[in-house]
Amino acid sequence: MITALRAAASGMEAQMAQIENISNNLANVNTNGYKKSRAEFQDLLYETLQEPGANTSANTQSPVGIQRGMGVAIAGTQRNFEIGAAQHTSRDLDMFIRGDGFFAVQLPNGETAYRRDGAFYRGPTGRIETIDGYPLQPEITIPGNARKLQISDDGIVYAWYSDSERQQVGQVQLATFVNNGGLKATGKNLYIATEASGPANISTPGQGATGSILHQYVEGSNVEIVKEMTDMIAAQRAFEMNAKVVQAVDQVLQHGVR
């Protein structure tokens, strides 16, 4: 009975982890470039009371064994990098990646981070930066007398000085990874490369598997509200059932059963 209590308690903890994960997805339903995550679970070790194929009292082999489960534990959280909907903004420094790829930005400590969020801004020196002041890599500076910007599908940035005069001022490059699921989320719509993701492969937008750029659009979150709410209800019901198991075991233990 103690084993049943532990298994039910682990089930309650697992469902709480599921609910916390779903709540984070719902909280970021309007976050640019947010990728929904899913909690994945594994059953725990088993107590083997009889091995499968063991000899029985009738001098035969048992076709099945006797194992007692110990419950469940969360094994990881897997991000779904399905592309979110393109949202038109009319802003000159907004970019949407049509396909695979990440924008690279430089953090204050010199480390490179990656993001799907294509909302950028012009810094005090004209440099293209995130809202937190992290410069796009490679750095691109917009001349102060530029009237408007144009970004081509392959990431070339043009500054227009008049209706007929323009100049190329930079080239946007994108990073791809062997395993996007291995990227580490750090907040602020940023990811850090890890050994699981592999190193970043830098290329021009539209080359190979790298997506092209859609100017004046940003990528929305890929969270599906209806599915998340359905999963929330299922997790809540599973939590309640595990709680009922705890109550049932408690009642049995009151009668002295072990």
Coordinates of C-alpha atoms in Angstrom, one line a residue, residues 26-256:
L26 CA -1.0 30.0 -22.5
A27 CA 0.8 32.9 -20.8
N28 CA 2.9 33.3 -24.0
V29 CA 0.0 33.0 -26.5
N30 CA 0.8 36.6 -27.8
T31 CA 4.6 36.4 -27.5
N32 CA 6.4 36.9 -30.8
G33 CA 8.2 33.8 -32.0
Y34 CA 7.2 31.7 -28.9
K35 CA 7.4 28.0 -29.3
K36 CA 5.0 25.9 -27.3
S37 CA 6.5 23.1 -25.1
R38 CA 5.2 19.7 -24.1
A39 CA 6.0 17.8 -20.9
E40 CA 7.2 14.2 -21.5
F41 CA 7.0 11.5 -18.9
Q42 CA 8.5 8.1 -18.1
D43 CA 7.5 5.3 -15.8
L44 CA 9.8 4.7 -12.8
L45 CA 11.7 1.6 -11.9
Y46 CA 9.7 -1.5 -11.2
E47 CA 9.9 -3.9 -8.2
T48 CA 10.2 -7.4 -9.8
L49 CA 8.5 -10.0 -7.6
Q50 CA 8.8 -12.7 -10.2
E51 CA 10.9 -12.7 -13.4
P52 CA 9.1 -13.4 -16.7
G53 CA 9.9 -17.0 -17.7
A54 CA 10.7 -18.1 -14.1
N55 CA 10.0 -21.7 -13.1
T56 CA 6.7 -22.2 -11.4
S57 CA 5.7 -24.8 -8.7
A58 CA 4.3 -27.0 -11.5
N59 CA 7.8 -27.2 -13.0
T60 CA 6.8 -25.0 -15.9
Q61 CA 7.9 -21.5 -17.0
S62 CA 5.6 -18.6 -16.3
P63 CA 4.8 -16.7 -19.5
V64 CA 4.6 -13.4 -17.6
G65 CA 6.3 -12.0 -14.5
I66 CA 5.1 -10.0 -11.6
Q67 CA 6.2 -6.4 -11.4
R68 CA 5.0 -3.6 -9.3
G69 CA 5.3 -0.1 -10.7
M70 CA 6.7 2.8 -8.7
G71 CA 5.0 5.7 -10.4
V72 CA 5.9 8.3 -13.0
A73 CA 8.4 11.1 -13.4
I74 CA 8.9 14.0 -15.8
A75 CA 11.6 13.1 -18.4
G76 CA 11.9 16.4 -20.2
T77 CA 10.1 19.3 -21.9
Q78 CA 10.1 19.2 -25.7
R79 CA 9.6 22.4 -27.7
N80 CA 7.6 22.4 -30.9
F81 CA 9.3 24.6 -33.5
E82 CA 6.4 24.6 -35.9
I83 CA 6.2 28.1 -37.5
G84 CA 3.7 30.5 -36.1
A85 CA 1.4 32.7 -38.1
A86 CA 2.9 35.7 -40.0
Q87 CA 1.6 39.0 -38.6
H88 CA 1.8 42.2 -40.7
T89 CA 3.2 45.2 -38.9
S90 CA 4.3 47.7 -41.6
R91 CA 7.5 48.3 -39.6
D92 CA 10.7 48.6 -41.6
L93 CA 12.7 46.6 -39.1
D94 CA 10.3 43.7 -38.6
M95 CA 11.2 40.4 -40.3
F96 CA 9.5 37.0 -40.5
I97 CA 11.5 33.8 -41.3
R98 CA 9.6 31.7 -43.9
G99 CA 11.1 28.3 -42.9
D100 CA 13.9 27.2 -40.7
G101 CA 16.4 29.5 -39.1
F102 CA 17.1 31.9 -36.3
F103 CA 18.4 35.5 -36.0
A104 CA 21.7 35.7 -34.1
V105 CA 22.2 38.5 -31.6
Q106 CA 25.1 39.3 -29.3
L107 CA 24.6 39.4 -25.5
P108 CA 26.4 41.8 -23.2
N109 CA 28.8 39.1 -22.1
G110 CA 29.9 38.5 -25.7
E111 CA 27.9 35.2 -26.1
T112 CA 25.7 34.7 -29.1
A113 CA 22.0 34.0 -28.6
Y114 CA 19.4 33.1 -31.2
R115 CA 15.7 34.0 -31.7
R116 CA 12.8 33.6 -34.0
D117 CA 11.3 36.9 -32.9
G118 CA 12.1 39.2 -35.8
A119 CA 11.1 42.5 -34.1
F120 CA 14.1 44.8 -34.3
Y121 CA 14.7 48.5 -33.6
R122 CA 17.2 51.2 -34.5
G123 CA 19.6 52.0 -31.6
P124 CA 21.0 55.4 -30.7
T125 CA 23.9 54.8 -33.1
G126 CA 21.7 53.5 -35.9
R127 CA 22.6 49.9 -35.2
I128 CA 19.8 47.3 -35.6
E129 CA 19.1 45.9 -32.1
T130 CA 16.5 44.0 -30.1
I131 CA 14.3 45.8 -27.7
D132 CA 16.8 45.0 -25.0
G133 CA 19.7 46.5 -27.0
Y134 CA 21.3 43.3 -28.2
P135 CA 22.8 43.9 -31.7
L136 CA 21.8 41.7 -34.6
Q137 CA 24.8 39.6 -35.9
P138 CA 26.5 40.5 -38.2
E139 CA 26.0 44.1 -37.1
I140 CA 24.1 46.4 -39.5
T141 CA 24.0 50.2 -39.0
I142 CA 21.3 52.3 -40.7
P143 CA 22.5 55.7 -41.9
G144 CA 20.9 58.6 -40.1
N145 CA 19.6 60.2 -43.3
A146 CA 17.9 57.1 -44.6
R147 CA 14.2 57.7 -45.2
K148 CA 13.1 54.1 -45.2
L149 CA 14.4 50.5 -45.3
Q150 CA 13.8 47.6 -47.6
I151 CA 14.8 44.0 -46.8
S152 CA 14.8 41.5 -49.6
D153 CA 13.9 37.8 -49.4
D154 CA 17.5 36.9 -49.2
G155 CA 18.2 39.3 -46.4
I156 CA 19.9 42.2 -48.2
V157 CA 19.1 45.5 -46.3
Y158 CA 18.7 48.6 -48.5
A159 CA 18.5 52.1 -47.2
W160 CA 16.5 54.5 -49.3
Y161 CA 17.6 58.2 -49.3
S162 CA 15.0 59.3 -51.9
D163 CA 12.4 57.8 -54.2
S164 CA 15.1 56.8 -56.6
E165 CA 18.3 56.5 -54.6
R166 CA 19.1 53.4 -52.4
Q167 CA 22.2 51.8 -51.0
Q168 CA 22.9 48.3 -49.6
V169 CA 23.9 48.7 -46.0
G170 CA 24.0 45.1 -44.7
Q171 CA 23.2 41.5 -45.1
V172 CA 21.0 39.5 -42.7
Q173 CA 22.2 36.0 -42.0
L174 CA 20.4 33.2 -40.3
A175 CA 21.5 30.3 -38.1
T176 CA 20.2 26.7 -38.3
F177 CA 20.8 23.7 -36.0
V178 CA 20.9 20.0 -36.4
N179 CA 18.5 19.7 -33.4
N180 CA 16.4 22.7 -32.5
G181 CA 15.0 20.8 -29.5
G182 CA 18.4 20.9 -28.0
L183 CA 18.5 24.7 -27.7
K184 CA 18.3 26.1 -24.2
A185 CA 15.6 28.8 -23.7
T186 CA 16.9 31.7 -21.6
G187 CA 13.9 34.1 -21.6
K188 CA 13.5 37.3 -23.6
N189 CA 12.7 35.2 -26.7
L190 CA 16.3 33.9 -26.8
Y191 CA 17.9 30.5 -27.1
I192 CA 21.5 29.4 -26.4
A193 CA 23.2 26.7 -28.4
T194 CA 24.2 23.5 -26.4
E195 CA 25.9 20.3 -27.2
A196 CA 22.5 18.7 -27.8
S197 CA 21.6 21.3 -30.5
G198 CA 25.0 21.3 -32.1
P199 CA 26.8 24.4 -33.3
A200 CA 25.1 27.1 -35.4
N201 CA 25.3 26.8 -39.2
I202 CA 25.3 30.4 -40.6
S203 CA 23.9 30.9 -44.1
T204 CA 22.1 33.5 -46.3
P205 CA 18.3 33.4 -46.1
G206 CA 16.8 31.2 -48.8
Q207 CA 19.9 29.0 -49.2
G208 CA 19.5 25.3 -48.6
A209 CA 17.1 24.5 -45.8
T210 CA 17.2 28.1 -44.4
G211 CA 14.0 30.1 -44.8
S212 CA 13.7 33.4 -46.6
I213 CA 12.8 36.8 -45.1
L214 CA 9.4 38.3 -45.3
H215 CA 9.8 42.1 -44.7
Q216 CA 7.4 44.0 -42.4
Y217 CA 6.0 40.9 -40.7
V218 CA 6.8 39.1 -37.4
E219 CA 6.1 35.6 -36.4
G220 CA 3.4 35.0 -33.8
S221 CA 3.3 32.3 -31.1
N222 CA 2.4 28.8 -32.3
V223 CA 0.3 28.1 -29.2
E224 CA -3.1 26.6 -30.0
I225 CA -5.5 27.9 -27.3
V226 CA -8.2 25.2 -27.7
K227 CA -5.7 22.3 -27.6
E228 CA -3.9 23.8 -24.5
M229 CA -7.3 24.2 -22.7
T230 CA -8.2 20.6 -23.6
D231 CA -4.9 19.3 -22.3
M232 CA -5.3 21.4 -19.1
I233 CA -8.7 19.7 -18.4
A234 CA -7.2 16.3 -19.0
A235 CA -4.3 17.0 -16.6
Q236 CA -6.7 18.3 -14.0
R237 CA -8.8 15.1 -14.2
A238 CA -5.7 13.0 -14.0
F239 CA -4.5 14.9 -10.9
E240 CA -8.0 14.4 -9.3
M241 CA -7.9 10.6 -10.0
N242 CA -4.4 10.3 -8.4
A243 CA -5.7 12.3 -5.4
K244 CA -8.6 9.8 -5.1
V245 CA -6.1 6.9 -5.1
V246 CA -4.3 8.6 -2.1
Q247 CA -7.7 8.8 -0.3
A248 CA -8.6 5.2 -1.1
V249 CA -5.2 3.9 0.1
D250 CA -5.5 6.0 3.3
Q251 CA -8.9 4.4 4.0
V252 CA -7.5 0.9 3.5
L253 CA -4.6 1.7 5.8
Q254 CA -7.0 2.7 8.5
H255 CA -8.1 -0.9 8.6
G256 CA -4.6 -2.1 9.2

